[in-house]
Tab-separated table of N, CA and C in Angstrom:
chain	number	residue	atom	x	y	z
A	2	MET	N	87.778	45.597	154.726
A	2	MET	CA	88.869	46.548	154.536
A	2	MET	C	90.064	45.824	153.912
A	3	GLU	N	90.608	46.415	152.894
A	3	GLU	CA	91.754	45.842	152.208
A	3	GLU	C	93.020	46.018	153.045
A	4	ILE	N	93.838	44.995	153.054
A	4	ILE	CA	95.104	45.046	153.784
A	4	ILE	C	96.207	45.381	152.797
A	5	LYS	N	96.976	46.411	153.086
A	5	LYS	CA	98.085	46.783	152.226
A	5	LYS	C	99.217	45.783	152.455
A	6	PRO	N	99.742	45.199	151.387
A	6	PRO	CA	100.808	44.218	151.551
A	6	PRO	C	102.074	44.857	152.095
A	7	LYS	N	102.810	44.058	152.862
A	7	LYS	CA	104.052	44.540	153.467
A	7	LYS	C	105.273	43.864	152.865
A	8	THR	N	105.056	42.778	152.138
A	8	THR	CA	106.165	42.034	151.558
A	8	THR	C	105.890	41.766	150.082
A	9	LYS	N	106.934	41.365	149.391
A	9	LYS	CA	106.791	40.997	147.981
A	9	LYS	C	105.830	39.820	147.846
A	10	LYS	N	105.949	38.852	148.731
A	10	LYS	CA	105.078	37.673	148.695
A	10	LYS	C	103.607	38.069	148.857
A	11	GLU	N	103.321	38.967	149.781
A	11	GLU	CA	101.948	39.431	149.983
A	11	GLU	C	101.440	40.197	148.761
A	12	CYS	N	102.301	40.990	148.133
A	12	CYS	CA	101.905	41.716	146.919
A	12	CYS	C	101.517	40.734	145.824
A	13	PHE	N	102.370	39.739	145.604
A	13	PHE	CA	102.102	38.766	144.549
A	13	PHE	C	100.831	37.975	144.845
A	14	ALA	N	100.627	37.603	146.093
A	14	ALA	CA	99.431	36.838	146.457
A	14	ALA	C	98.166	37.653	146.189
A	15	GLN	N	98.190	38.935	146.539
A	15	GLN	CA	97.004	39.772	146.307
A	15	GLN	C	96.775	40.010	144.824
A	16	LEU	N	97.850	40.234	144.066
A	16	LEU	CA	97.691	40.419	142.623
A	16	LEU	C	97.185	39.135	141.970
A	17	ASP	N	97.724	37.989	142.399
A	17	ASP	CA	97.256	36.700	141.871
A	17	ASP	C	95.755	36.535	142.081
A	18	GLU	N	95.278	36.966	143.224
A	18	GLU	CA	93.871	36.807	143.567
A	18	GLU	C	92.967	37.798	142.815
A	19	MET	N	93.420	39.015	142.657
A	19	MET	CA	92.546	40.048	142.099
A	19	MET	C	92.566	40.127	140.578
A	20	LEU	N	93.659	39.717	139.944
A	20	LEU	CA	93.748	39.843	138.486
A	20	LEU	C	93.169	38.624	137.789
A	21	SER	N	92.534	38.865	136.658
A	21	SER	CA	91.997	37.767	135.854
A	21	SER	C	93.147	37.052	135.149
A	22	GLU	N	92.852	35.877	134.626
A	22	GLU	CA	93.864	35.142	133.865
A	22	GLU	C	94.267	35.933	132.624
A	23	ALA	N	93.318	36.634	132.016
A	23	ALA	CA	93.623	37.465	130.843
A	23	ALA	C	94.569	38.609	131.212
A	24	ASP	N	94.348	39.224	132.379
A	24	ASP	CA	95.240	40.293	132.841
A	24	ASP	C	96.644	39.752	133.082
A	25	LYS	N	96.727	38.608	133.726
A	25	LYS	CA	98.036	37.999	134.001
A	25	LYS	C	98.756	37.653	132.703
A	26	LYS	N	98.021	37.123	131.740
A	26	LYS	CA	98.610	36.777	130.450
A	26	LYS	C	99.141	38.028	129.763
A	27	ALA	N	98.384	39.111	129.809
A	27	ALA	CA	98.814	40.373	129.198
A	27	ALA	C	100.093	40.886	129.850
A	28	ILE	N	100.196	40.748	131.165
A	28	ILE	CA	101.408	41.177	131.880
A	28	ILE	C	102.590	40.313	131.473
A	29	VAL	N	102.393	39.006	131.422
A	29	VAL	CA	103.468	38.090	131.039
A	29	VAL	C	103.970	38.402	129.633
A	30	GLU	N	103.062	38.674	128.727
A	30	GLU	CA	103.419	38.867	127.320
A	30	GLU	C	103.869	40.289	126.976
A	31	ALA	N	103.711	41.216	127.898
A	31	ALA	CA	104.054	42.611	127.620
A	31	ALA	C	105.562	42.788	127.441
A	32	GLU	N	105.914	43.486	126.377
A	32	GLU	CA	107.322	43.823	126.159
A	32	GLU	C	107.679	45.102	126.901
A	33	ASP	N	106.706	45.960	127.092
A	33	ASP	CA	106.915	47.212	127.806
A	33	ASP	C	105.797	47.366	128.827
A	34	LEU	N	106.141	47.261	130.088
A	34	LEU	CA	105.135	47.315	131.144
A	34	LEU	C	104.564	48.716	131.349
A	35	PHE	N	105.083	49.706	130.639
A	35	PHE	CA	104.528	51.053	130.762
A	35	PHE	C	103.055	51.079	130.372
A	36	GLU	N	102.645	50.151	129.516
A	36	GLU	CA	101.233	50.119	129.125
A	36	GLU	C	100.307	49.894	130.319
A	37	PHE	N	100.851	49.448	131.441
A	37	PHE	CA	100.059	49.222	132.654
A	37	PHE	C	100.216	50.349	133.677
A	38	HIS	N	100.973	51.394	133.304
A	38	HIS	CA	101.269	52.481	134.246
A	38	HIS	C	100.006	53.173	134.752
A	39	PHE	N	99.032	53.355	133.872
A	39	PHE	CA	97.823	54.081	134.263
A	39	PHE	C	96.635	53.148	134.532
A	40	THR	N	96.900	51.858	134.590
A	40	THR	CA	95.837	50.901	134.937
A	40	THR	C	96.224	50.231	136.257
A	41	ILE	N	96.820	49.060	136.185
A	41	ILE	CA	97.193	48.362	137.423
A	41	ILE	C	98.262	49.135	138.200
A	42	GLY	N	99.148	49.825	137.487
A	42	GLY	CA	100.158	50.641	138.176
A	42	GLY	C	99.523	51.737	139.006
A	43	LEU	N	98.529	52.404	138.430
A	43	LEU	CA	97.808	53.451	139.158
A	43	LEU	C	97.052	52.864	140.345
A	44	TRP	N	96.446	51.697	140.133
A	44	TRP	CA	95.731	51.046	141.232
A	44	TRP	C	96.698	50.720	142.380
A	45	ILE	N	97.879	50.205	142.043
A	45	ILE	CA	98.888	49.896	143.065
A	45	ILE	C	99.267	51.162	143.823
A	46	ARG	N	99.539	52.226	143.090
A	46	ARG	CA	99.928	53.473	143.762
A	46	ARG	C	98.822	53.977	144.682
A	47	ASN	N	97.590	54.023	144.172
A	47	ASN	CA	96.479	54.569	144.960
A	47	ASN	C	96.106	53.697	146.149
A	48	ASN	N	96.190	52.389	145.997
A	48	ASN	CA	95.712	51.493	147.043
A	48	ASN	C	96.800	50.946	147.964
A	49	TRP	N	98.006	50.859	147.484
A	49	TRP	CA	99.071	50.253	148.288
A	49	TRP	C	100.185	51.198	148.697
A	50	LEU	N	100.421	52.254	147.913
A	50	LEU	CA	101.625	53.045	148.156
A	50	LEU	C	101.380	54.391	148.813
A	51	TYR	N	100.320	55.059	148.447
A	51	TYR	CA	100.049	56.355	149.073
A	51	TYR	C	99.483	56.137	150.475
A	52	ASP	N	99.663	57.112	151.312
A	52	ASP	CA	99.145	57.074	152.689
A	52	ASP	C	99.740	55.953	153.516
A	53	ARG	N	101.035	55.719	153.361
A	53	ARG	CA	101.747	54.733	154.186
A	53	ARG	C	102.736	55.483	155.049
A	54	SER	N	103.065	54.888	156.174
A	54	SER	CA	104.079	55.508	157.023
A	54	SER	C	105.435	55.434	156.323
A	55	GLU	N	106.357	56.252	156.747
A	55	GLU	CA	107.697	56.266	156.155
A	55	GLU	C	108.373	54.897	156.312
A	56	GLU	N	108.167	54.258	157.460
A	56	GLU	CA	108.761	52.943	157.696
A	56	GLU	C	108.184	51.894	156.737
A	57	GLU	N	106.865	51.944	156.517
A	57	GLU	CA	106.224	51.008	155.591
A	57	GLU	C	106.703	51.244	154.163
A	58	GLN	N	106.830	52.498	153.780
A	58	GLN	CA	107.319	52.825	152.445
A	58	GLN	C	108.736	52.299	152.241
A	59	GLU	N	109.584	52.533	153.223
A	59	GLU	CA	110.977	52.094	153.126
A	59	GLU	C	111.079	50.578	153.073
A	60	SER	N	110.302	49.900	153.890
A	60	SER	CA	110.326	48.441	153.924
A	60	SER	C	109.879	47.845	152.598
A	61	LEU	N	108.789	48.342	152.056
A	61	LEU	CA	108.284	47.826	150.786
A	61	LEU	C	109.238	48.175	149.646
A	62	SER	N	109.802	49.363	149.681
A	62	SER	CA	110.777	49.753	148.664
A	62	SER	C	111.961	48.796	148.658
A	63	LYS	N	112.480	48.497	149.816
A	63	LYS	CA	113.627	47.588	149.915
A	63	LYS	C	113.260	46.178	149.456
A	64	ALA	N	112.044	45.745	149.735
A	64	ALA	CA	111.614	44.408	149.314
A	64	ALA	C	111.659	44.273	147.799
A	65	PHE	N	111.462	45.389	147.099
A	65	PHE	CA	111.469	45.366	145.640
A	65	PHE	C	112.751	45.954	145.057
A	66	GLY	N	113.747	46.146	145.885
A	66	GLY	CA	115.039	46.613	145.395
A	66	GLY	C	115.085	48.073	145.017
A	67	VAL	N	114.171	48.860	145.537
A	67	VAL	CA	114.170	50.297	145.266
A	67	VAL	C	114.723	50.983	146.511
A	68	ASP	N	115.993	51.331	146.441
A	68	ASP	CA	116.648	51.975	147.576
A	68	ASP	C	116.931	53.421	147.206
A	69	MET	N	116.045	54.282	147.613
A	69	MET	CA	116.201	55.681	147.258
A	69	MET	C	115.928	56.546	148.490
A	70	PRO	N	116.550	57.705	148.513
A	70	PRO	CA	116.346	58.572	149.680
A	70	PRO	C	114.937	59.148	149.769
A	71	PHE	N	114.259	59.244	148.654
A	71	PHE	CA	112.899	59.767	148.656
A	71	PHE	C	111.976	58.746	148.017
A	72	PHE	N	110.837	58.555	148.618
A	72	PHE	CA	109.857	57.574	148.140
A	72	PHE	C	109.210	58.080	146.862
A	73	GLU	N	109.313	57.311	145.798
A	73	GLU	CA	108.684	57.643	144.521
A	73	GLU	C	107.717	56.519	144.163
A	74	ALA	N	106.445	56.787	144.290
A	74	ALA	CA	105.434	55.767	144.042
A	74	ALA	C	105.464	55.276	142.596
A	75	ASP	N	105.714	56.160	141.645
A	75	ASP	CA	105.780	55.740	140.243
A	75	ASP	C	106.888	54.717	140.030
A	76	ASP	N	108.058	54.995	140.592
A	76	ASP	CA	109.186	54.074	140.437
A	76	ASP	C	108.906	52.740	141.115
A	77	LEU	N	108.351	52.804	142.302
A	77	LEU	CA	108.093	51.565	143.034
A	77	LEU	C	107.004	50.737	142.357
A	78	SER	N	105.949	51.369	141.866
A	78	SER	CA	104.902	50.594	141.194
A	78	SER	C	105.453	49.938	139.930
A	79	SER	N	106.360	50.601	139.245
A	79	SER	CA	107.008	50.006	138.070
A	79	SER	C	107.850	48.805	138.457
A	80	GLU	N	108.615	48.933	139.515
A	80	GLU	CA	109.438	47.815	139.991
A	80	GLU	C	108.557	46.643	140.428
A	81	MET	N	107.446	46.958	141.059
A	81	MET	CA	106.528	45.916	141.509
A	81	MET	C	105.951	45.156	140.315
A	82	LEU	N	105.581	45.882	139.262
A	82	LEU	CA	105.039	45.240	138.071
A	82	LEU	C	106.095	44.385	137.374
A	83	GLU	N	107.329	44.871	137.315
A	83	GLU	CA	108.409	44.080	136.713
A	83	GLU	C	108.648	42.801	137.505
A	84	ALA	N	108.673	42.926	138.815
A	84	ALA	CA	108.878	41.739	139.665
A	84	ALA	C	107.701	40.777	139.528
A	85	TYR	N	106.496	41.323	139.429
A	85	TYR	CA	105.321	40.462	139.276
A	85	TYR	C	105.354	39.746	137.934
A	86	GLN	N	105.783	40.424	136.886
A	86	GLN	CA	105.913	39.786	135.582
A	86	GLN	C	106.901	38.606	135.669
A	87	LYS	N	108.032	38.811	136.307
A	87	LYS	CA	109.018	37.734	136.490
A	87	LYS	C	108.424	36.590	137.291
A	88	HIS	N	107.671	36.935	138.318
A	88	HIS	CA	107.003	35.931	139.153
A	88	HIS	C	106.050	35.087	138.304
A	89	LEU	N	105.245	35.745	137.486
A	89	LEU	CA	104.308	35.010	136.634
A	89	LEU	C	105.040	34.131	135.620
A	90	LYS	N	106.085	34.649	135.027
A	90	LYS	CA	106.860	33.874	134.058
A	90	LYS	C	107.497	32.659	134.711
A	91	SER	N	107.966	32.807	135.927
A	91	SER	CA	108.608	31.669	136.616
A	91	SER	C	107.585	30.584	136.979
A	92	LYS	N	106.338	30.974	137.192
A	92	LYS	CA	105.281	30.003	137.501
A	92	LYS	C	104.923	29.176	136.273
A	93	LYS	N	105.136	29.740	135.088
A	93	LYS	CA	104.785	29.065	133.840
A	93	LYS	C	105.817	28.005	133.468
A	94	GLN	N	107.024	28.108	134.018
A	94	GLN	CA	108.100	27.171	133.653
A	94	GLN	C	108.024	25.889	134.434
């Protein structure tokens, strides 16, 4: 059974493990992460964001700097991908 990450660190660790080097390279080099909205973004929404308690949603949202009164999975998955791209770029330096 897959464990849904609760922190930014756990999200990055799971993405690091599941994505190929080619996928990571594509994310690093992407100028517009929208190209991943219906691929890895959709996977994140379906596997990590939907069917979570309100407390889990709020906690994960805050970890990624998404402070909104209503949980929006599209917005959060986008923020997660942007943060992951920064994470990958910082590892390359």
